[in-house]
Amino acid sequence: MDVSDTRKIELLRTMLLIRHFELGTEVQHKLGKIPGALHFYIGEEATATGVCAALKPDDYLLSTHRGHGHCIAKGAEPGRIMAELFGKVAGYSRGKGGSMHIFAPKLGILGTNGIVGGGLALAAGAGLHAKLQKTGQVAACFFGDGAANNGTFHEAINLAGVWRLPVLFICENNLYATETAVSTATLTRSFADRAPGYGIPGEIVDGNDVLDVCEKAARAAARARSGDGPTLLEAKTYRTCGHYAGHAEGGYRSKEELDAWRARDPIRLFSRRLMEEGILDPESFARLEEEAKAKVEDAIQFATESPFPAPEEALEHVLA
């Protein structure tokens, strides 16, 4: 895949913004500014960045409980995401949803989701809409290795395959469902191997290599738009933080394993590659990192200064 030098810098810029956004939310959570649970995307930035780089602005995105990175990569404003985490009215869900219920329909973001595997069937629905309306859109659905053993995984992929729906199913296999290792939950060596059972392609992606992700996601998206149906992509990646804010990094995985994956940090790998190609130097990398940090500080300030919803708003936008 031919990616311009300018585009490569943009990919790095997105990964850095995701990384520092997550680091910033961790600090704000410890300060008591952010209520509820937070699931950080640290270590997995290349997957969201690569997939979303292969999408069009009006394509749909279905996310997970670990969804800040997906939303940022799809073009969501860091300030409005941060405001949502703070419970402020300027947030994408007017402060009512928090981390696991961020919706931005104008950007195609049909929600982060607190239910494991909750986005899978919704992605099939979004794909069906796109097919019936002949909009040319695709739906990209992220889910984890834990969700790949849920019933909705099989039902959604089977239905999408039968109806040739334009859906990208992206399994972010970070090797652990909270503390449960994949190897103790399934005998499947690779979730992509399940795809032929539904009559669709399955492909393993290096989830820590943003260009590999982008190339294979672009190929799957082109296939979906041409009417050939869904693809199952399995991104082999790793979260180098705990499962949620305050959760221990170790105890269920070894220091050696953590160190090995930190050596394959996606930002470290890609920035090194760009330096070897002469596209980047240490000084320009430092400027990009400072730019990301400044954007996160601006987002925190925006969220801090935004008002809380009025109490009576609790009765708005509800079914009954």
PDB file of C-alpha atoms in Angstrom:
ATOM      1  CA  MET A   1       0.000   0.000   0.000  1.00  0.00           C
ATOM      2  CA  ASP A   2       1.422   3.345  -1.067  1.00  0.00           C
ATOM      3  CA  VAL A   3       1.065   5.774   1.839  1.00  0.00           C
ATOM      4  CA  SER A   4       2.477   9.272   1.400  1.00  0.00           C
ATOM      5  CA  ASP A   5       4.976  10.717   3.856  1.00  0.00           C
ATOM      6  CA  THR A   6       2.404  13.308   4.912  1.00  0.00           C
ATOM      7  CA  ARG A   7      -0.141  10.577   5.579  1.00  0.00           C
ATOM      8  CA  LYS A   8       2.355   8.629   7.663  1.00  0.00           C
ATOM      9  CA  ILE A   9       2.946  11.670   9.867  1.00  0.00           C
ATOM     10  CA  GLU A  10      -0.826  12.024  10.286  1.00  0.00           C
ATOM     11  CA  LEU A  11      -1.063   8.398  11.395  1.00  0.00           C
ATOM     12  CA  LEU A  12       1.650   8.997  13.983  1.00  0.00           C
ATOM     13  CA  ARG A  13      -0.059  12.214  15.094  1.00  0.00           C
ATOM     14  CA  THR A  14      -3.316  10.293  15.693  1.00  0.00           C
ATOM     15  CA  MET A  15      -1.580   7.570  17.691  1.00  0.00           C
ATOM     16  CA  LEU A  16       0.175  10.140  19.857  1.00  0.00           C
ATOM     17  CA  LEU A  17      -3.090  11.963  20.507  1.00  0.00           C
ATOM     18  CA  ILE A  18      -4.784   8.729  21.574  1.00  0.00           C
ATOM     19  CA  ARG A  19      -1.868   7.821  23.854  1.00  0.00           C
ATOM     20  CA  HIS A  20      -1.727  11.178  25.609  1.00  0.00           C
ATOM     21  CA  PHE A  21      -5.502  11.424  25.840  1.00  0.00           C
ATOM     22  CA  GLU A  22      -5.520   8.152  27.733  1.00  0.00           C
ATOM     23  CA  LEU A  23      -2.650   9.227  29.976  1.00  0.00           C
ATOM     24  CA  GLY A  24      -4.498  12.469  30.652  1.00  0.00           C
ATOM     25  CA  THR A  25      -7.747  10.722  31.551  1.00  0.00           C
ATOM     26  CA  GLU A  26      -5.839   8.476  33.940  1.00  0.00           C
ATOM     27  CA  VAL A  27      -4.612  11.538  35.835  1.00  0.00           C
ATOM     28  CA  GLN A  28      -8.058  13.153  35.875  1.00  0.00           C
ATOM     29  CA  HIS A  29      -9.623   9.933  37.132  1.00  0.00           C
ATOM     30  CA  LYS A  30      -7.146   9.795  40.022  1.00  0.00           C
ATOM     31  CA  LEU A  31      -8.006  13.417  40.830  1.00  0.00           C
ATOM     32  CA  GLY A  32     -11.667  12.465  41.089  1.00  0.00           C
ATOM     33  CA  LYS A  33     -12.703  14.545  38.066  1.00  0.00           C
ATOM     34  CA  ILE A  34     -13.931  11.523  36.104  1.00  0.00           C
ATOM     35  CA  PRO A  35     -16.494   9.218  37.732  1.00  0.00           C
ATOM     36  CA  GLY A  36     -17.060   5.576  36.875  1.00  0.00           C
ATOM     37  CA  ALA A  37     -14.916   3.020  35.105  1.00  0.00           C
ATOM     38  CA  LEU A  38     -12.293   3.811  32.464  1.00  0.00           C
ATOM     39  CA  HIS A  39     -10.716   1.261  30.143  1.00  0.00           C
ATOM     40  CA  PHE A  40      -7.512   2.601  28.607  1.00  0.00           C
ATOM     41  CA  TYR A  41      -6.354   1.897  25.043  1.00  0.00           C
ATOM     42  CA  ILE A  42      -2.648   2.222  25.825  1.00  0.00           C
ATOM     43  CA  GLY A  43      -0.622  -0.103  23.597  1.00  0.00           C
ATOM     44  CA  GLU A  44      -3.358  -0.670  21.010  1.00  0.00           C
ATOM     45  CA  GLU A  45      -3.323   2.722  19.253  1.00  0.00           C
ATOM     46  CA  ALA A  46      -2.214   1.372  15.875  1.00  0.00           C
ATOM     47  CA  THR A  47      -5.328  -0.752  15.438  1.00  0.00           C
ATOM     48  CA  ALA A  48      -7.882   2.049  15.749  1.00  0.00           C
ATOM     49  CA  THR A  49      -5.682   4.449  13.785  1.00  0.00           C
ATOM     50  CA  GLY A  50      -5.086   2.042  10.907  1.00  0.00           C
ATOM     51  CA  VAL A  51      -8.690   0.910  10.576  1.00  0.00           C
ATOM     52  CA  CYS A  52     -10.170   4.401  10.732  1.00  0.00           C
ATOM     53  CA  ALA A  53      -7.627   5.670   8.205  1.00  0.00           C
ATOM     54  CA  ALA A  54      -9.152   3.174   5.765  1.00  0.00           C
ATOM     55  CA  LEU A  55     -12.704   4.460   6.355  1.00  0.00           C
ATOM     56  CA  LYS A  56     -14.585   7.359   4.819  1.00  0.00           C
ATOM     57  CA  PRO A  57     -15.994  10.146   7.028  1.00  0.00           C
ATOM     58  CA  ASP A  58     -19.575   8.852   6.743  1.00  0.00           C
ATOM     59  CA  ASP A  59     -18.744   5.196   7.400  1.00  0.00           C
ATOM     60  CA  TYR A  60     -20.135   3.705  10.577  1.00  0.00           C
ATOM     61  CA  LEU A  61     -18.115   2.745  13.636  1.00  0.00           C
ATOM     62  CA  LEU A  62     -19.217   0.435  16.441  1.00  0.00           C
ATOM     63  CA  SER A  63     -16.949   0.524  19.472  1.00  0.00           C
ATOM     64  CA  THR A  64     -16.404  -1.189  22.811  1.00  0.00           C
ATOM     65  CA  HIS A  65     -15.905  -0.397  26.495  1.00  0.00           C
ATOM     66  CA  ARG A  66     -12.310   0.487  25.471  1.00  0.00           C
ATOM     67  CA  GLY A  67     -13.407   3.027  22.903  1.00  0.00           C
ATOM     68  CA  HIS A  68     -11.733   6.412  23.379  1.00  0.00           C
ATOM     69  CA  GLY A  69      -9.084   5.562  20.792  1.00  0.00           C
ATOM     70  CA  HIS A  70     -11.659   4.437  18.228  1.00  0.00           C
ATOM     71  CA  CYS A  71     -13.582   7.698  18.619  1.00  0.00           C
ATOM     72  CA  ILE A  72     -10.476   9.889  18.325  1.00  0.00           C
ATOM     73  CA  ALA A  73      -9.274   7.990  15.258  1.00  0.00           C
ATOM     74  CA  LYS A  74     -12.710   8.462  13.638  1.00  0.00           C
ATOM     75  CA  GLY A  75     -12.439  12.218  14.110  1.00  0.00           C
ATOM     76  CA  ALA A  76     -14.177  12.923  17.413  1.00  0.00           C
ATOM     77  CA  GLU A  77     -13.100  16.092  19.227  1.00  0.00           C
ATOM     78  CA  PRO A  78     -10.948  15.324  22.303  1.00  0.00           C
ATOM     79  CA  GLY A  79     -12.633  18.152  24.222  1.00  0.00           C
ATOM     80  CA  ARG A  80     -16.103  16.754  23.723  1.00  0.00           C
ATOM     81  CA  ILE A  81     -14.974  13.230  24.632  1.00  0.00           C
ATOM     82  CA  MET A  82     -13.302  14.577  27.771  1.00  0.00           C
ATOM     83  CA  ALA A  83     -16.425  16.570  28.643  1.00  0.00           C
ATOM     84  CA  GLU A  84     -18.453  13.374  28.357  1.00  0.00           C
ATOM     85  CA  LEU A  85     -16.081  11.607  30.735  1.00  0.00           C
ATOM     86  CA  PHE A  86     -16.440  14.526  33.154  1.00  0.00           C
ATOM     87  CA  GLY A  87     -20.236  14.214  32.961  1.00  0.00           C
ATOM     88  CA  LYS A  88     -20.544  17.663  31.384  1.00  0.00           C
ATOM     89  CA  VAL A  89     -23.279  18.898  29.064  1.00  0.00           C
ATOM     90  CA  ALA A  90     -20.766  19.640  26.278  1.00  0.00           C
ATOM     91  CA  GLY A  91     -20.022  15.930  25.964  1.00  0.00           C
ATOM     92  CA  TYR A  92     -21.131  13.881  22.987  1.00  0.00           C
ATOM     93  CA  SER A  93     -23.919  12.307  25.071  1.00  0.00           C
ATOM     94  CA  ARG A  94     -24.514  15.521  27.063  1.00  0.00           C
ATOM     95  CA  GLY A  95     -22.693  14.040  30.035  1.00  0.00           C
ATOM     96  CA  LYS A  96     -25.194  11.226  30.509  1.00  0.00           C
ATOM     97  CA  GLY A  97     -23.270   8.340  28.987  1.00  0.00           C
ATOM     98  CA  GLY A  98     -19.687   8.554  30.120  1.00  0.00           C
ATOM     99  CA  SER A  99     -16.814   6.512  28.771  1.00  0.00           C
ATOM    100  CA  MET A 100     -18.827   3.512  27.640  1.00  0.00           C
ATOM    101  CA  HIS A 101     -21.682   5.387  25.933  1.00  0.00           C
ATOM    102  CA  ILE A 102     -20.142   7.947  23.582  1.00  0.00           C
ATOM    103  CA  PHE A 103     -22.308   8.596  20.514  1.00  0.00           C
ATOM    104  CA  ALA A 104     -21.450  10.888  17.601  1.00  0.00           C
ATOM    105  CA  PRO A 105     -23.823   9.973  14.738  1.00  0.00           C
ATOM    106  CA  LYS A 106     -22.632  12.853  12.548  1.00  0.00           C
ATOM    107  CA  LEU A 107     -19.207  11.191  12.549  1.00  0.00           C
ATOM    108  CA  GLY A 108     -20.697   7.737  12.000  1.00  0.00           C
ATOM    109  CA  ILE A 109     -19.906   6.737  15.595  1.00  0.00           C
ATOM    110  CA  LEU A 110     -22.852   4.607  16.707  1.00  0.00           C
ATOM    111  CA  GLY A 111     -21.566   4.273  20.215  1.00  0.00           C
ATOM    112  CA  THR A 112     -18.978   2.880  22.527  1.00  0.00           C
ATOM    113  CA  ASN A 113     -20.631  -0.029  24.298  1.00  0.00           C
ATOM    114  CA  GLY A 114     -20.503  -1.304  27.851  1.00  0.00           C
ATOM    115  CA  ILE A 115     -21.856  -4.722  26.833  1.00  0.00           C
ATOM    116  CA  VAL A 116     -19.190  -7.200  25.746  1.00  0.00           C
ATOM    117  CA  GLY A 117     -19.906  -7.965  22.086  1.00  0.00           C
ATOM    118  CA  GLY A 118     -22.785  -5.489  22.113  1.00  0.00           C
ATOM    119  CA  GLY A 119     -21.753  -3.814  18.886  1.00  0.00           C
ATOM    120  CA  LEU A 120     -21.656  -6.927  16.724  1.00  0.00           C
ATOM    121  CA  ALA A 121     -25.361  -7.188  15.935  1.00  0.00           C
ATOM    122  CA  LEU A 122     -25.620  -3.397  15.687  1.00  0.00           C
ATOM    123  CA  ALA A 123     -22.908  -3.457  13.019  1.00  0.00           C
ATOM    124  CA  ALA A 124     -24.935  -5.938  10.993  1.00  0.00           C
ATOM    125  CA  GLY A 125     -27.883  -3.565  11.289  1.00  0.00           C
ATOM    126  CA  ALA A 126     -25.808  -0.602  10.137  1.00  0.00           C
ATOM    127  CA  GLY A 127     -24.496  -2.668   7.250  1.00  0.00           C
ATOM    128  CA  LEU A 128     -28.017  -3.705   6.289  1.00  0.00           C
ATOM    129  CA  HIS A 129     -29.091  -0.059   6.265  1.00  0.00           C
ATOM    130  CA  ALA A 130     -26.168   0.863   4.011  1.00  0.00           C
ATOM    131  CA  LYS A 131     -26.952  -1.984   1.631  1.00  0.00           C
ATOM    132  CA  LEU A 132     -30.691  -1.338   1.397  1.00  0.00           C
ATOM    133  CA  GLN A 133     -30.221   2.407   0.980  1.00  0.00           C
ATOM    134  CA  LYS A 134     -27.302   1.889  -1.449  1.00  0.00           C
ATOM    135  CA  THR A 135     -25.261   4.527   0.387  1.00  0.00           C
ATOM    136  CA  GLY A 136     -21.852   2.950  -0.263  1.00  0.00           C
ATOM    137  CA  GLN A 137     -21.035   3.057   3.442  1.00  0.00           C
ATOM    138  CA  VAL A 138     -19.383   0.313   5.448  1.00  0.00           C
ATOM    139  CA  ALA A 139     -19.643  -0.448   9.146  1.00  0.00           C
ATOM    140  CA  ALA A 140     -16.476  -1.140  11.131  1.00  0.00           C
ATOM    141  CA  CYS A 141     -17.111  -3.109  14.303  1.00  0.00           C
ATOM    142  CA  PHE A 142     -14.434  -3.429  16.992  1.00  0.00           C
ATOM    143  CA  PHE A 143     -14.663  -6.148  19.628  1.00  0.00           C
ATOM    144  CA  GLY A 144     -12.276  -8.037  21.876  1.00  0.00           C
ATOM    145  CA  ASP A 145     -11.109 -11.619  22.155  1.00  0.00           C
ATOM    146  CA  GLY A 146     -13.555 -12.165  25.003  1.00  0.00           C
ATOM    147  CA  ALA A 147     -16.480 -11.108  22.798  1.00  0.00           C
ATOM    148  CA  ALA A 148     -15.333 -13.536  20.105  1.00  0.00           C
ATOM    149  CA  ASN A 149     -16.651 -16.365  22.277  1.00  0.00           C
ATOM    150  CA  ASN A 150     -20.076 -14.785  22.729  1.00  0.00           C
ATOM    151  CA  GLY A 151     -23.122 -15.912  20.822  1.00  0.00           C
ATOM    152  CA  THR A 152     -23.552 -12.532  19.153  1.00  0.00           C
ATOM    153  CA  PHE A 153     -20.194 -13.005  17.411  1.00  0.00           C
ATOM    154  CA  HIS A 154     -21.447 -16.092  15.584  1.00  0.00           C
ATOM    155  CA  GLU A 155     -24.928 -14.754  14.887  1.00  0.00           C
ATOM    156  CA  ALA A 156     -23.829 -11.362  13.567  1.00  0.00           C
ATOM    157  CA  ILE A 157     -21.061 -12.702  11.342  1.00  0.00           C
ATOM    158  CA  ASN A 158     -23.254 -15.482   9.996  1.00  0.00           C
ATOM    159  CA  LEU A 159     -26.050 -13.039   9.129  1.00  0.00           C
ATOM    160  CA  ALA A 160     -23.655 -10.500   7.624  1.00  0.00           C
ATOM    161  CA  GLY A 161     -22.135 -13.254   5.492  1.00  0.00           C
ATOM    162  CA  VAL A 162     -25.471 -14.614   4.262  1.00  0.00           C
ATOM    163  CA  TRP A 163     -26.712 -11.141   3.316  1.00  0.00           C
ATOM    164  CA  ARG A 164     -23.330  -9.943   1.998  1.00  0.00           C
ATOM    165  CA  LEU A 165     -23.417  -6.943   4.311  1.00  0.00           C
ATOM    166  CA  PRO A 166     -20.667  -4.284   4.070  1.00  0.00           C
ATOM    167  CA  VAL A 167     -19.152  -4.846   7.501  1.00  0.00           C
ATOM    168  CA  LEU A 168     -15.582  -5.020   8.793  1.00  0.00           C
ATOM    169  CA  PHE A 169     -15.433  -7.165  11.918  1.00  0.00           C
ATOM    170  CA  ILE A 170     -12.230  -6.268  13.792  1.00  0.00           C
ATOM    171  CA  CYS A 171     -11.281  -8.529  16.682  1.00  0.00           C
ATOM    172  CA  GLU A 172      -8.745  -6.725  18.875  1.00  0.00           C
ATOM    173  CA  ASN A 173      -7.053  -9.749  20.368  1.00  0.00           C
ATOM    174  CA  ASN A 174      -5.010  -8.338  23.246  1.00  0.00           C
ATOM    175  CA  LEU A 175      -4.650 -11.837  24.732  1.00  0.00           C
ATOM    176  CA  TYR A 176      -6.712 -11.184  27.874  1.00  0.00           C
ATOM    177  CA  ALA A 177     -10.384 -10.742  28.727  1.00  0.00           C
ATOM    178  CA  THR A 178      -9.778  -8.806  31.950  1.00  0.00           C
ATOM    179  CA  GLU A 179      -7.448 -11.420  33.517  1.00  0.00           C
ATOM    180  CA  THR A 180      -8.569 -14.475  31.538  1.00  0.00           C
ATOM    181  CA  ALA A 181      -5.956 -15.531  29.005  1.00  0.00           C
ATOM    182  CA  VAL A 182      -7.203 -16.447  25.535  1.00  0.00           C
ATOM    183  CA  SER A 183      -5.445 -19.804  25.808  1.00  0.00           C
ATOM    184  CA  THR A 184      -7.642 -20.769  28.777  1.00  0.00           C
ATOM    185  CA  ALA A 185     -10.891 -19.681  27.118  1.00  0.00           C
ATOM    186  CA  THR A 186     -10.671 -21.260  23.674  1.00  0.00           C
ATOM    187  CA  LEU A 187      -8.661 -23.769  21.674  1.00  0.00           C
ATOM    188  CA  THR A 188      -8.844 -21.427  18.672  1.00  0.00           C
ATOM    189  CA  ARG A 189      -5.293 -20.441  17.767  1.00  0.00           C
ATOM    190  CA  SER A 190      -6.475 -17.468  15.747  1.00  0.00           C
ATOM    191  CA  PHE A 191      -9.992 -16.063  15.614  1.00  0.00           C
ATOM    192  CA  ALA A 192      -9.477 -15.237  11.935  1.00  0.00           C
ATOM    193  CA  ASP A 193      -9.471 -19.005  11.323  1.00  0.00           C
ATOM    194  CA  ARG A 194     -13.185 -19.057  12.104  1.00  0.00           C
ATOM    195  CA  ALA A 195     -14.073 -16.899   9.103  1.00  0.00           C
ATOM    196  CA  PRO A 196     -14.172 -19.698   6.457  1.00  0.00           C
ATOM    197  CA  GLY A 197     -16.826 -21.423   8.540  1.00  0.00           C
ATOM    198  CA  TYR A 198     -19.111 -18.519   7.667  1.00  0.00           C
ATOM    199  CA  GLY A 199     -17.976 -18.345   4.059  1.00  0.00           C
ATOM    200  CA  ILE A 200     -16.114 -15.054   4.458  1.00  0.00           C
ATOM    201  CA  PRO A 201     -12.427 -14.076   4.386  1.00  0.00           C
ATOM    202  CA  GLY A 202     -10.442 -13.911   7.594  1.00  0.00           C
ATOM    203  CA  GLU A 203      -7.071 -12.242   7.932  1.00  0.00           C
ATOM    204  CA  ILE A 204      -4.565 -11.794  10.732  1.00  0.00           C
ATOM    205  CA  VAL A 205      -3.277  -8.251  11.181  1.00  0.00           C
ATOM    206  CA  ASP A 206      -0.267  -7.035  13.137  1.00  0.00           C
ATOM    207  CA  GLY A 207      -2.248  -4.776  15.457  1.00  0.00           C
ATOM    208  CA  ASN A 208       0.920  -2.934  16.497  1.00  0.00           C
ATOM    209  CA  ASP A 209       1.884  -2.053  12.909  1.00  0.00           C
ATOM    210  CA  VAL A 210      -0.332   0.817  11.760  1.00  0.00           C
ATOM    211  CA  LEU A 211       0.522   0.381   8.077  1.00  0.00           C
ATOM    212  CA  ASP A 212      -0.309  -3.323   8.116  1.00  0.00           C
ATOM    213  CA  VAL A 213      -3.622  -2.516   9.779  1.00  0.00           C
ATOM    214  CA  CYS A 214      -4.383   0.249   7.300  1.00  0.00           C
ATOM    215  CA  GLU A 215      -3.557  -1.854   4.255  1.00  0.00           C
ATOM    216  CA  LYS A 216      -5.664  -4.848   5.262  1.00  0.00           C
ATOM    217  CA  ALA A 217      -8.557  -2.729   6.508  1.00  0.00           C
ATOM    218  CA  ALA A 218      -8.564  -0.782   3.226  1.00  0.00           C
ATOM    219  CA  ARG A 219      -8.689  -4.042   1.277  1.00  0.00           C
ATOM    220  CA  ALA A 220     -11.576  -5.304   3.410  1.00  0.00           C
ATOM    221  CA  ALA A 221     -13.434  -1.992   3.055  1.00  0.00           C
ATOM    222  CA  ALA A 222     -13.043  -2.055  -0.740  1.00  0.00           C
ATOM    223  CA  ARG A 223     -14.390  -5.603  -0.804  1.00  0.00           C
ATOM    224  CA  ALA A 224     -17.373  -4.573   1.310  1.00  0.00           C
ATOM    225  CA  ARG A 225     -18.167  -1.572  -0.905  1.00  0.00           C
ATOM    226  CA  SER A 226     -18.045  -3.742  -4.017  1.00  0.00           C
ATOM    227  CA  GLY A 227     -20.860  -5.900  -2.638  1.00  0.00           C
ATOM    228  CA  ASP A 228     -18.777  -8.947  -1.726  1.00  0.00           C
ATOM    229  CA  GLY A 229     -19.709  -8.818   1.960  1.00  0.00           C
ATOM    230  CA  PRO A 230     -17.901  -8.787   5.299  1.00  0.00           C
ATOM    231  CA  THR A 231     -14.356  -9.613   6.340  1.00  0.00           C
ATOM    232  CA  LEU A 232     -13.101 -10.757   9.740  1.00  0.00           C
ATOM    233  CA  LEU A 233      -9.820  -9.091  10.712  1.00  0.00           C
ATOM    234  CA  GLU A 234      -7.970 -10.248  13.800  1.00  0.00           C
ATOM    235  CA  ALA A 235      -5.572  -7.625  15.124  1.00  0.00           C
ATOM    236  CA  LYS A 236      -2.906  -9.221  17.307  1.00  0.00           C
ATOM    237  CA  THR A 237      -2.161  -6.526  19.867  1.00  0.00           C
ATOM    238  CA  TYR A 238      -1.697  -5.970  23.588  1.00  0.00           C
ATOM    239  CA  ARG A 239      -2.770  -3.490  26.240  1.00  0.00           C
ATOM    240  CA  THR A 240       0.261  -2.530  28.302  1.00  0.00           C
ATOM    241  CA  CYS A 241      -1.909  -1.116  31.092  1.00  0.00           C
ATOM    242  CA  GLY A 242      -4.405  -2.712  33.436  1.00  0.00           C
ATOM    243  CA  HIS A 243      -7.851  -3.708  32.217  1.00  0.00           C
ATOM    244  CA  TYR A 244      -9.378  -0.599  33.790  1.00  0.00           C
ATOM    245  CA  ALA A 245      -8.265   2.428  35.809  1.00  0.00           C
ATOM    246  CA  GLY A 246      -6.803   1.163  39.059  1.00  0.00           C
ATOM    247  CA  HIS A 247      -6.411  -2.425  37.863  1.00  0.00           C
ATOM    248  CA  ALA A 248      -2.995  -4.004  38.354  1.00  0.00           C
ATOM    249  CA  GLU A 249      -0.799  -4.525  35.314  1.00  0.00           C
ATOM    250  CA  GLY A 250       0.578  -7.816  36.589  1.00  0.00           C
ATOM    251  CA  GLY A 251      -0.373 -10.763  38.716  1.00  0.00           C
ATOM    252  CA  TYR A 252      -2.043 -12.579  35.848  1.00  0.00           C
ATOM    253  CA  ARG A 253       0.752 -11.979  33.339  1.00  0.00           C
ATOM    254  CA  SER A 254       4.503 -11.947  33.759  1.00  0.00           C
ATOM    255  CA  LYS A 255       6.875  -8.994  33.784  1.00  0.00           C
ATOM    256  CA  GLU A 256       8.754 -10.657  30.934  1.00  0.00           C
ATOM    257  CA  GLU A 257       5.593 -10.732  28.828  1.00  0.00           C
ATOM    258  CA  LEU A 258       4.828  -7.085  29.555  1.00  0.00           C
ATOM    259  CA  ASP A 259       8.397  -6.034  28.753  1.00  0.00           C
ATOM    260  CA  ALA A 260       8.347  -7.962  25.469  1.00  0.00           C
ATOM    261  CA  TRP A 261       5.177  -6.240  24.327  1.00  0.00           C
ATOM    262  CA  ARG A 262       6.335  -2.819  25.504  1.00  0.00           C
ATOM    263  CA  ALA A 263       9.336  -3.318  23.254  1.00  0.00           C
ATOM    264  CA  ARG A 264       6.789  -3.625  20.425  1.00  0.00           C
ATOM    265  CA  ASP A 265       4.951  -0.455  21.422  1.00  0.00           C
ATOM    266  CA  PRO A 266       3.184   0.724  18.231  1.00  0.00           C
ATOM    267  CA  ILE A 267       4.292   4.340  18.582  1.00  0.00           C
ATOM    268  CA  ARG A 268       7.890   3.339  19.216  1.00  0.00           C
ATOM    269  CA  LEU A 269       7.871   0.946  16.243  1.00  0.00           C
ATOM    270  CA  PHE A 270       6.324   3.421  13.817  1.00  0.00           C
ATOM    271  CA  SER A 271       8.362   6.460  14.843  1.00  0.00           C
ATOM    272  CA  ARG A 272      11.546   4.411  14.534  1.00  0.00           C
ATOM    273  CA  ARG A 273      10.472   3.299  11.075  1.00  0.00           C
ATOM    274  CA  LEU A 274       9.786   6.867   9.989  1.00  0.00           C
ATOM    275  CA  MET A 275      13.185   7.960  11.275  1.00  0.00           C
ATOM    276  CA  GLU A 276      14.853   5.165   9.312  1.00  0.00           C
ATOM    277  CA  GLU A 277      12.979   6.335   6.208  1.00  0.00           C
ATOM    278  CA  GLY A 278      14.152   9.901   6.779  1.00  0.00           C
ATOM    279  CA  ILE A 279      10.602  11.193   7.230  1.00  0.00           C
ATOM    280  CA  LEU A 280      11.024  11.983  10.923  1.00  0.00           C
ATOM    281  CA  ASP A 281      13.796  13.048  13.287  1.00  0.00           C
ATOM    282  CA  PRO A 282      13.902  13.200  17.095  1.00  0.00           C
ATOM    283  CA  GLU A 283      13.172  16.926  17.149  1.00  0.00           C
ATOM    284  CA  SER A 284      10.082  16.662  14.940  1.00  0.00           C
ATOM    285  CA  PHE A 285       8.867  13.682  16.956  1.00  0.00           C
ATOM    286  CA  ALA A 286       9.215  15.751  20.138  1.00  0.00           C
ATOM    287  CA  ARG A 287       7.179  18.539  18.529  1.00  0.00           C
ATOM    288  CA  LEU A 288       4.420  16.090  17.563  1.00  0.00           C
ATOM    289  CA  GLU A 289       4.353  14.741  21.100  1.00  0.00           C
ATOM    290  CA  GLU A 290       4.143  18.230  22.613  1.00  0.00           C
ATOM    291  CA  GLU A 291       1.341  19.056  20.181  1.00  0.00           C
ATOM    292  CA  ALA A 292      -0.609  15.991  21.377  1.00  0.00           C
ATOM    293  CA  LYS A 293      -0.055  16.902  25.020  1.00  0.00           C
ATOM    294  CA  ALA A 294      -1.256  20.462  24.364  1.00  0.00           C
ATOM    295  CA  LYS A 295      -4.439  19.193  22.705  1.00  0.00           C
ATOM    296  CA  VAL A 296      -5.152  17.009  25.720  1.00  0.00           C
ATOM    297  CA  GLU A 297      -4.563  19.919  28.099  1.00  0.00           C
ATOM    298  CA  ASP A 298      -6.980  21.990  26.028  1.00  0.00           C
ATOM    299  CA  ALA A 299      -9.499  19.145  26.200  1.00  0.00           C
ATOM    300  CA  ILE A 300      -9.181  18.969  29.983  1.00  0.00           C
ATOM    301  CA  GLN A 301      -9.641  22.731  30.276  1.00  0.00           C
ATOM    302  CA  PHE A 302     -12.684  22.615  27.990  1.00  0.00           C
ATOM    303  CA  ALA A 303     -14.226  19.811  30.062  1.00  0.00           C
ATOM    304  CA  THR A 304     -13.426  21.569  33.338  1.00  0.00           C
ATOM    305  CA  GLU A 305     -15.060  24.816  32.239  1.00  0.00           C
ATOM    306  CA  SER A 306     -18.157  23.151  30.745  1.00  0.00           C
ATOM    307  CA  PRO A 307     -21.295  23.107  32.930  1.00  0.00           C
ATOM    308  CA  PHE A 308     -22.963  20.026  34.329  1.00  0.00           C
ATOM    309  CA  PRO A 309     -26.402  19.148  32.909  1.00  0.00           C
ATOM    310  CA  ALA A 310     -29.359  20.660  34.728  1.00  0.00           C
ATOM    311  CA  PRO A 311     -31.111  18.140  37.031  1.00  0.00           C
ATOM    312  CA  GLU A 312     -34.286  18.184  34.910  1.00  0.00           C
ATOM    313  CA  GLU A 313     -32.282  16.940  31.907  1.00  0.00           C
ATOM    314  CA  ALA A 314     -32.263  13.512  33.543  1.00  0.00           C
ATOM    315  CA  LEU A 315     -35.854  13.168  32.268  1.00  0.00           C
ATOM    316  CA  GLU A 316     -35.011  14.077  28.661  1.00  0.00           C
ATOM    317  CA  HIS A 317     -34.140  11.690  25.829  1.00  0.00           C
ATOM    318  CA  VAL A 318     -35.548   8.632  27.608  1.00  0.00           C
ATOM    319  CA  LEU A 319     -37.936   6.056  26.198  1.00  0.00           C
ATOM    320  CA  ALA A 320     -40.501   6.352  28.972  1.00  0.00           C
TER     321      ALA A 320
END
